[in-house]
Amino acid sequence: MDYKAFFDLNIELSNEDDVWKSLCDYNIRTVAVNQVIDATCIDDVKKKKSEKKEDIVPSPVNILIPEEYKDKIVALNRFTVSISDGNILHKIIQSPNFKKYDIIAVSPTNQGSLQACCLSNDIDMISFETQCKPQWTISRKLYKAAIQKNIFFELQYGPIISDSSSRKYIIQTAHMFHTMGKSKNIVITSGTGKAKLLRSPYDVINFCFLLGFDENKAKQALISNSQQLLFHAKYRRHNKSILKITLLNENKTSDLEKSEVMETEE
């Protein structure tokens, strides 16, 4: 699939034409419609209904794009789940619906679940509830481990506009990411389905200055990191890994780099 820039990898499902119009006006051509579930109490539910084995991951929604925008926007399905235990993440991965999503994001609610996320091979993004301060802190070691797994960290700008408390928590978390990981592997999203909260990519770059980004980091978070996340997610779904090989000429060093995709069996 040909992913087109700019990106917004977290929008709420909306049938309002104004949302799609705003996305096109801002030249946002690749979006991910987010479905969210809270799996922090999933074990309690199973004990009460042990006789039923229902799929805990819902099927992806059918994204209805207005006819006039269908050829202008690539719409993907994203799944975000809140977890409090790494074992719950393992159960979710076994769901038949899991690989039907283009993007998998996890919102850990404590330190243990954060560690499970950073060491996972099966997720694309780590998110957090913007309405409250994250109940975890990330160390340099965990941040590095997540980067090595090609996992990205999400920061949403929509709540920065709409809510003063969320603004404070997002800025604090962004500064933590800067301190512990130099703001690597950050993806900026809107986190909204309201046209009035959407902003152009150039306005979002200005928001990024509040988050401690310079212009280069801001552009990475908006464009290249989103591209890399989608590239990684695609090969995760097909059980493939990416190997980058740099060829060096014996007589002189060459800058030529070739990438090979090697299929691995799980």
CSV table of C-alpha atoms in Angstrom, one decimal:
chain,number,residue,atom,x,y,z
A,1,MET,CA,0.0,0.0,0.0
A,2,ASP,CA,1.2,3.5,-0.9
A,3,TYR,CA,1.1,5.6,2.3
A,4,LYS,CA,0.9,9.3,1.6
A,5,ALA,CA,2.2,12.2,3.7
A,6,PHE,CA,1.2,13.9,5.9
A,7,PHE,CA,0.0,11.4,8.6
A,8,ASP,CA,-2.5,11.3,11.5
A,9,LEU,CA,-2.3,7.9,13.0
A,10,ASN,CA,-5.0,8.5,15.7
A,11,ILE,CA,-8.4,9.9,14.8
A,12,GLU,CA,-11.7,9.0,16.3
A,13,LEU,CA,-14.3,7.4,14.1
A,14,SER,CA,-16.4,10.1,12.6
A,15,ASN,CA,-19.1,10.3,9.9
A,16,GLU,CA,-18.8,14.1,9.8
A,17,ASP,CA,-17.8,15.4,6.4
A,18,ASP,CA,-16.1,18.3,8.0
A,19,VAL,CA,-13.4,16.0,9.5
A,20,TRP,CA,-12.5,14.5,6.2
A,21,LYS,CA,-12.6,17.9,4.5
A,22,SER,CA,-10.2,19.3,7.1
A,23,LEU,CA,-7.8,16.4,6.7
A,24,CYS,CA,-7.7,17.0,3.0
A,25,ASP,CA,-7.3,20.7,3.4
A,26,TYR,CA,-4.3,20.1,5.7
A,27,ASN,CA,-2.9,17.7,3.2
A,28,ILE,CA,-3.2,14.8,5.7
A,29,ARG,CA,-3.5,11.8,3.4
A,30,THR,CA,-2.9,8.8,5.6
A,31,VAL,CA,-5.0,8.4,8.7
A,32,ALA,CA,-5.7,5.6,11.3
A,33,VAL,CA,-9.1,5.3,12.8
A,34,ASN,CA,-8.7,4.2,16.4
A,35,GLN,CA,-10.7,1.6,18.3
A,36,VAL,CA,-10.0,1.5,22.1
A,37,ILE,CA,-10.8,-1.1,24.7
A,38,ASP,CA,-9.9,-1.4,28.4
A,39,ALA,CA,-8.5,-4.8,29.2
A,40,THR,CA,-7.4,-4.1,32.7
A,41,CYS,CA,-10.3,-6.1,34.2
A,42,ILE,CA,-10.3,-8.8,31.6
A,43,ASP,CA,-9.5,-11.6,34.0
A,44,ASP,CA,-12.5,-10.7,36.2
A,45,VAL,CA,-14.8,-10.9,33.2
A,46,LYS,CA,-13.5,-14.4,32.3
A,47,LYS,CA,-14.1,-15.7,35.8
A,48,LYS,CA,-17.7,-14.6,35.7
A,49,LYS,CA,-18.3,-16.0,32.2
A,50,SER,CA,-15.9,-18.9,32.2
A,51,GLU,CA,-18.3,-21.0,30.0
A,52,LYS,CA,-18.0,-18.5,27.2
A,53,LYS,CA,-14.9,-17.9,25.1
A,54,GLU,CA,-15.6,-14.6,23.5
A,55,ASP,CA,-13.0,-12.8,21.4
A,56,ILE,CA,-11.7,-10.0,23.5
A,57,VAL,CA,-10.5,-8.0,20.5
A,58,PRO,CA,-13.4,-6.6,18.4
A,59,SER,CA,-13.4,-6.8,14.6
A,60,PRO,CA,-12.1,-3.7,12.8
A,61,VAL,CA,-14.8,-1.2,12.0
A,62,ASN,CA,-15.7,-0.5,8.4
A,63,ILE,CA,-14.4,3.0,7.7
A,64,LEU,CA,-16.9,5.0,5.6
A,65,ILE,CA,-15.1,7.8,3.8
A,66,PRO,CA,-17.3,10.3,1.9
A,67,GLU,CA,-17.2,9.6,-1.8
A,68,GLU,CA,-15.4,12.8,-2.7
A,69,TYR,CA,-12.5,12.0,-0.4
A,70,LYS,CA,-12.0,8.3,-1.1
A,71,ASP,CA,-9.3,8.8,-3.7
A,72,LYS,CA,-7.5,11.3,-1.5
A,73,ILE,CA,-7.2,9.6,1.9
A,74,VAL,CA,-5.7,6.2,2.9
A,75,ALA,CA,-7.7,5.1,6.0
A,76,LEU,CA,-6.2,2.4,8.2
A,77,ASN,CA,-7.6,0.5,11.3
A,78,ARG,CA,-5.8,1.0,14.6
A,79,PHE,CA,-6.4,-0.9,17.8
A,80,THR,CA,-5.5,0.5,21.2
A,81,VAL,CA,-5.8,-1.5,24.4
A,82,SER,CA,-5.2,-0.5,28.0
A,83,ILE,CA,-3.5,-3.2,30.0
A,84,SER,CA,-2.3,-3.7,33.6
A,85,ASP,CA,-0.5,-7.0,33.2
A,86,GLY,CA,1.8,-8.4,30.5
A,87,ASN,CA,-0.1,-11.7,30.6
A,88,ILE,CA,-3.2,-9.9,29.3
A,89,LEU,CA,-1.2,-8.6,26.3
A,90,HIS,CA,-0.2,-12.2,25.5
A,91,LYS,CA,-3.9,-13.2,25.5
A,92,ILE,CA,-4.8,-10.3,23.2
A,93,ILE,CA,-2.1,-11.3,20.8
A,94,GLN,CA,-3.8,-14.8,20.4
A,95,SER,CA,-7.0,-13.2,19.2
A,96,PRO,CA,-8.0,-14.0,15.6
A,97,ASN,CA,-8.9,-10.4,15.1
A,98,PHE,CA,-5.5,-9.1,16.3
A,99,LYS,CA,-3.7,-9.2,12.9
A,100,LYS,CA,-6.7,-7.7,11.1
A,101,TYR,CA,-5.6,-4.3,12.4
A,102,ASP,CA,-3.0,-2.1,10.6
A,103,ILE,CA,-1.6,-0.6,13.8
A,104,ILE,CA,-1.5,-2.0,17.3
A,105,ALA,CA,-1.0,0.4,20.2
A,106,VAL,CA,-0.9,-0.4,23.9
A,107,SER,CA,-1.6,1.9,26.9
A,108,PRO,CA,0.2,0.5,30.0
A,109,THR,CA,-1.3,1.5,33.3
A,110,ASN,CA,1.6,0.6,35.6
A,111,GLN,CA,5.3,-0.1,35.6
A,112,GLY,CA,5.0,-3.8,35.0
A,113,SER,CA,2.8,-3.5,31.9
A,114,LEU,CA,5.1,-0.8,30.5
A,115,GLN,CA,8.1,-3.2,30.7
A,116,ALA,CA,6.0,-5.9,28.9
A,117,CYS,CA,5.2,-3.4,26.2
A,118,CYS,CA,8.8,-2.2,25.7
A,119,LEU,CA,10.0,-5.8,25.3
A,120,SER,CA,7.2,-7.0,23.0
A,121,ASN,CA,7.6,-8.0,19.4
A,122,ASP,CA,3.9,-7.7,18.6
A,123,ILE,CA,3.0,-4.0,19.1
A,124,ASP,CA,3.8,-0.9,17.1
A,125,MET,CA,3.2,1.9,19.6
A,126,ILE,CA,3.0,2.8,23.3
A,127,SER,CA,0.4,5.3,24.2
A,128,PHE,CA,-1.0,6.7,27.5
A,129,GLU,CA,-4.2,8.2,28.9
A,130,THR,CA,-4.0,11.9,28.5
A,131,GLN,CA,-6.6,12.7,31.1
A,132,CYS,CA,-4.3,11.7,34.0
A,133,LYS,CA,-0.6,11.5,34.7
A,134,PRO,CA,1.0,8.2,33.6
A,135,GLN,CA,1.4,5.8,36.5
A,136,TRP,CA,4.8,4.8,35.2
A,137,THR,CA,8.2,6.2,34.4
A,138,ILE,CA,10.5,5.0,31.6
A,139,SER,CA,14.2,4.4,32.1
A,140,ARG,CA,16.9,4.8,29.5
A,141,LYS,CA,17.3,1.0,29.4
A,142,LEU,CA,13.6,0.4,28.7
A,143,TYR,CA,13.5,3.3,26.1
A,144,LYS,CA,16.4,1.8,24.3
A,145,ALA,CA,14.8,-1.7,24.4
A,146,ALA,CA,11.7,-0.3,22.8
A,147,ILE,CA,13.6,1.5,20.0
A,148,GLN,CA,15.5,-1.8,19.3
A,149,LYS,CA,12.1,-3.5,18.9
A,150,ASN,CA,11.0,-0.7,16.5
A,151,ILE,CA,8.3,0.5,18.9
A,152,PHE,CA,7.2,4.1,18.8
A,153,PHE,CA,5.8,6.4,21.5
A,154,GLU,CA,2.7,8.5,20.9
A,155,LEU,CA,2.0,12.1,21.9
A,156,GLN,CA,-1.4,13.7,21.1
A,157,TYR,CA,-1.8,17.3,20.3
A,158,GLY,CA,-5.7,17.4,20.4
A,159,PRO,CA,-5.9,17.2,24.2
A,160,ILE,CA,-3.3,19.9,24.4
A,161,ILE,CA,-5.8,22.3,22.8
A,162,SER,CA,-9.0,21.1,24.5
A,163,ASP,CA,-7.9,20.4,28.1
A,164,SER,CA,-5.5,22.2,30.4
A,165,SER,CA,-4.8,19.2,32.7
A,166,SER,CA,-4.1,17.0,29.7
A,167,ARG,CA,-1.8,19.7,28.3
A,168,LYS,CA,0.3,19.5,31.5
A,169,TYR,CA,0.5,15.7,31.5
A,170,ILE,CA,1.4,15.5,27.8
A,171,ILE,CA,4.2,18.1,28.2
A,172,GLN,CA,5.6,16.4,31.3
A,173,THR,CA,5.6,13.0,29.5
A,174,ALA,CA,7.2,14.6,26.4
A,175,HIS,CA,10.0,16.0,28.5
A,176,MET,CA,10.5,12.6,30.2
A,177,PHE,CA,10.8,11.0,26.7
A,178,HIS,CA,13.4,13.7,25.8
A,179,THR,CA,15.4,13.1,29.0
A,180,MET,CA,15.4,9.3,28.8
A,181,GLY,CA,15.5,8.8,25.0
A,182,LYS,CA,16.3,12.1,23.3
A,183,SER,CA,12.8,12.1,21.9
A,184,LYS,CA,13.6,9.2,19.5
A,185,ASN,CA,10.7,7.2,17.9
A,186,ILE,CA,8.1,9.8,18.8
A,187,VAL,CA,4.9,10.0,16.7
A,188,ILE,CA,2.6,13.0,16.9
A,189,THR,CA,-1.1,12.4,16.4
A,190,SER,CA,-4.3,14.4,16.9
A,191,GLY,CA,-6.2,12.0,19.0
A,192,THR,CA,-9.5,13.6,18.0
A,193,GLY,CA,-12.5,13.2,15.7
A,194,LYS,CA,-13.5,16.8,15.8
A,195,ALA,CA,-12.6,19.1,12.9
A,196,LYS,CA,-12.2,22.1,15.2
A,197,LEU,CA,-9.3,20.4,17.0
A,198,LEU,CA,-7.4,19.4,13.9
A,199,ARG,CA,-4.5,21.5,12.9
A,200,SER,CA,-2.2,21.8,9.8
A,201,PRO,CA,1.1,20.0,10.1
A,202,TYR,CA,2.9,23.4,10.2
A,203,ASP,CA,0.8,24.4,13.2
A,204,VAL,CA,1.6,21.1,14.9
A,205,ILE,CA,5.3,21.8,14.4
A,206,ASN,CA,4.8,24.8,16.6
A,207,PHE,CA,3.1,22.7,19.2
A,208,CYS,CA,6.1,20.4,19.2
A,209,PHE,CA,8.3,23.3,20.4
A,210,LEU,CA,6.2,23.2,23.6
A,211,LEU,CA,7.1,19.5,23.9
A,212,GLY,CA,10.9,20.2,23.7
A,213,PHE,CA,11.4,19.3,20.1
A,214,ASP,CA,13.5,21.2,17.6
A,215,GLU,CA,12.3,21.6,14.0
A,216,ASN,CA,14.1,18.5,12.8
A,217,LYS,CA,12.6,16.3,15.6
A,218,ALA,CA,9.2,17.7,15.0
A,219,LYS,CA,9.3,16.8,11.3
A,220,GLN,CA,10.5,13.3,12.1
A,221,ALA,CA,7.6,12.9,14.5
A,222,LEU,CA,5.1,14.0,11.9
A,223,ILE,CA,6.5,12.3,8.8
A,224,SER,CA,9.4,9.9,8.8
A,225,ASN,CA,8.6,8.2,12.1
A,226,SER,CA,5.0,7.6,11.0
A,227,GLN,CA,6.3,6.1,7.8
A,228,GLN,CA,8.7,3.8,9.7
A,229,LEU,CA,5.9,2.8,12.1
A,230,LEU,CA,3.7,1.7,9.2
A,231,PHE,CA,6.5,-0.1,7.5
A,232,HIS,CA,7.3,-2.0,10.6
A,233,ALA,CA,3.6,-2.8,11.3
A,234,LYS,CA,3.2,-4.2,7.8
A,235,TYR,CA,6.0,-6.7,8.2
A,236,ARG,CA,4.9,-7.5,11.8
A,237,ARG,CA,1.5,-8.6,10.4
A,238,HIS,CA,3.2,-10.9,7.9
A,239,ASN,CA,5.7,-12.4,10.4
A,240,LYS,CA,8.7,-10.8,8.7
A,241,SER,CA,11.7,-8.8,9.9
A,242,ILE,CA,13.8,-6.2,8.3
A,243,LEU,CA,17.6,-6.5,7.9
A,244,LYS,CA,19.6,-3.5,6.7
A,245,ILE,CA,22.9,-4.3,5.0
A,246,THR,CA,25.6,-1.7,4.3
A,247,LEU,CA,28.0,-2.6,1.5
A,248,LEU,CA,31.6,-1.3,1.6
A,249,ASN,CA,33.8,-1.1,-1.5
A,250,GLU,CA,37.2,-2.6,-0.9
A,251,ASN,CA,38.9,0.4,-2.6
A,252,LYS,CA,36.8,3.2,-1.2
A,253,THR,CA,33.9,3.4,1.3
A,254,SER,CA,30.5,3.5,-0.5
A,255,ASP,CA,27.5,5.3,0.9
A,256,LEU,CA,25.3,2.8,-1.0
A,257,GLU,CA,22.9,1.0,1.3
A,258,LYS,CA,20.6,-1.8,0.4
A,259,SER,CA,17.7,-3.1,2.4
A,260,GLU,CA,16.6,-6.7,2.3
A,261,VAL,CA,13.4,-8.1,3.8
A,262,MET,CA,14.0,-11.5,5.2
A,263,GLU,CA,11.1,-13.7,6.2
A,264,THR,CA,11.3,-15.3,9.6
A,265,GLU,CA,9.1,-18.0,11.0
A,266,GLU,CA,7.6,-17.6,14.4
